[in-house]
XYZ file of C-alpha atoms in Angstrom:
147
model
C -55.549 22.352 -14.054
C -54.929 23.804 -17.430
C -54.380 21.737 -20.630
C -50.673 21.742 -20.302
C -50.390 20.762 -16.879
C -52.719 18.063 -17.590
C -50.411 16.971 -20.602
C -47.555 16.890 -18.053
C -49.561 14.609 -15.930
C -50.539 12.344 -18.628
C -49.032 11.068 -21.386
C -50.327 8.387 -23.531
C -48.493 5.392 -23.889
C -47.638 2.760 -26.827
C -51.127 1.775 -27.507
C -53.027 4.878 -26.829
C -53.776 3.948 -23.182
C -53.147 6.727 -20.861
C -49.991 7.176 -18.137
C -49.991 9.153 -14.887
C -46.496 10.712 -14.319
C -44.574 9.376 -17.395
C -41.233 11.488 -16.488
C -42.051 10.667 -13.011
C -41.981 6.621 -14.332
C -38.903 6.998 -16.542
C -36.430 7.990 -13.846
C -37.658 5.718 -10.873
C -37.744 2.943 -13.635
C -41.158 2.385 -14.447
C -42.744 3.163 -11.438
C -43.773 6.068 -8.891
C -42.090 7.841 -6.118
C -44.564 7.599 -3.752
C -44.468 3.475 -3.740
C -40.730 3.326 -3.312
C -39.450 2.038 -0.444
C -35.964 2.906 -0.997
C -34.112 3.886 -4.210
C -30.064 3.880 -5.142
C -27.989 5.357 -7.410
C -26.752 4.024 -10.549
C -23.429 5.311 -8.944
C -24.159 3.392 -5.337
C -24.841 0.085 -7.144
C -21.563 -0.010 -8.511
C -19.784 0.740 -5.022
C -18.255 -2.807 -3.958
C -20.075 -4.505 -1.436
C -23.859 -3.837 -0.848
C -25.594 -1.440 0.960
C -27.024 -3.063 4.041
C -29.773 -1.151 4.600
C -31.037 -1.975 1.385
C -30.498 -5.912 2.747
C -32.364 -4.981 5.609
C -35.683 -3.078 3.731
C -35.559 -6.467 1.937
C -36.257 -8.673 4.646
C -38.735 -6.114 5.732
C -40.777 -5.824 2.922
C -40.732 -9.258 1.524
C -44.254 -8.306 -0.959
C -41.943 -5.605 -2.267
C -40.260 -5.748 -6.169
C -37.136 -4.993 -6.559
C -36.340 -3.461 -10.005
C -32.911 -2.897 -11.803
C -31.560 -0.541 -13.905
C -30.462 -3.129 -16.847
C -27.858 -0.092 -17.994
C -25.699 -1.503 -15.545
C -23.588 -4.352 -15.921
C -24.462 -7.617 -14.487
C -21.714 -7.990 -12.051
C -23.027 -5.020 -10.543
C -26.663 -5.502 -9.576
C -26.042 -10.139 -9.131
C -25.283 -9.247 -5.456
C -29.076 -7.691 -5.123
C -30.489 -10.125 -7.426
C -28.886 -12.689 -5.201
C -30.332 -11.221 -2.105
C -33.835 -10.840 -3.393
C -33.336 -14.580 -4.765
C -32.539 -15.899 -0.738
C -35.640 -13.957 0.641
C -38.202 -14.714 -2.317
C -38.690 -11.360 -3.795
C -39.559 -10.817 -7.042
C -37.172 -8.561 -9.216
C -37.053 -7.429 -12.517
C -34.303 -5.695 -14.970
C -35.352 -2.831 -16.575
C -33.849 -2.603 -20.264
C -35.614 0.982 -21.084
C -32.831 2.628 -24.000
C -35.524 5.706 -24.530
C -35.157 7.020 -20.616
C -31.754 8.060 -19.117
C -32.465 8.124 -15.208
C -29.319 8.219 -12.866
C -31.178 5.934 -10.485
C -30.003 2.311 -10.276
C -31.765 0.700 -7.730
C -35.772 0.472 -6.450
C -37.192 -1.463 -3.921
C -41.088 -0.694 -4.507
C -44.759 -2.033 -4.517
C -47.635 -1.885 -6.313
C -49.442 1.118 -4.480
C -48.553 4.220 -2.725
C -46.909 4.181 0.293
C -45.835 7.481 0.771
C -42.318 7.294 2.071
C -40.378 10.408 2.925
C -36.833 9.479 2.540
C -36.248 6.744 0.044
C -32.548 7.788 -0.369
C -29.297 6.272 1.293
C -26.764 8.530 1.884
C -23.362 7.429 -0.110
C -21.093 4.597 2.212
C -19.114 6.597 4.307
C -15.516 5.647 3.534
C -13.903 3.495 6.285
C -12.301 6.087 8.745
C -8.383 5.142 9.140
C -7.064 5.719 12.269
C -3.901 8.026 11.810
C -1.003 6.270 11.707
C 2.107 7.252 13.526
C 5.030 7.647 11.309
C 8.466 5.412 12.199
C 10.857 6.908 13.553
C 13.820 6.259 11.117
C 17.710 5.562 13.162
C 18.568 9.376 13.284
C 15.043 10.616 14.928
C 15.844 8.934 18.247
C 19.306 10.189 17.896
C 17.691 13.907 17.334
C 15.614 13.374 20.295
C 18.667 12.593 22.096
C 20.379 15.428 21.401
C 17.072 17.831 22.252
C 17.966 17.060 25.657
């Protein structure tokens, strides 16, 4: 690895102290890819509702830490802070003005876990049924007449 590369790799932090994948930290809010369990947009937290796979990684991975892009308003990300509250995970709000990261949302621990996928597609919007139009007073008279 040549000196740049290396710089890439590490950066050193506030006191001096060394940091492995700094850019890599500042968009999956302080910590790595590889020990996220799943990961949201900033866009996806602010859909109504949660997601409920997200719920369900929760109750899965009850060791994990949820962390929260503290960009977003409150009303936002209280449903997931509410959910990690009932099943006892710890969370934390990530204030961090000096990084803009899209992502909103990371369900992660403390060491690599090497996940593939840690993206949820967007919710699908709710498929309508088509709806049949009325037939207004002159439409059955029209049908009449057809015959």
């Amino acid at each position: 690895m040549d000196r740049t590369n290396i710089d890439d790799y590490l950066e050193k932090g506030m006191y001096g102290e060394k940091q492995i994948k700094p850019a890599e930290r500042k968009k999956y809010l302080g910590t790595l890819r590889e020990r996220i369990v799943v990961a949201l947009t900033k866009g996806q937290v602010m859909e109504q509702g949660t997601y409920p796979e997200v719920v369900q990684l929760m109750k899965e991975n009850p060791k994990a830490t949820l962390l929260l892009n503290g960009d977003l308003d409150y009303s936002y990300i209280s449903d997931y802070i509410a959910i990690a509250r009932n099943n006892q995970i710890a969370f934390s709000i990530i204030n961090n003005h000096t990084a803009d990261t899209n992502i909103g949302l990371v369900l992660t621990y403390n060491h690599a876990i090497e996940k593939d996928e840690i993206f949820i597609s967007k919710k699908k919007e709710q498929q309508q049924p088509p709806t049949k139009k009325k037939k207004g007073i002159f439409s059955g008279l029209k049908s009449f007449l057809r015959k």
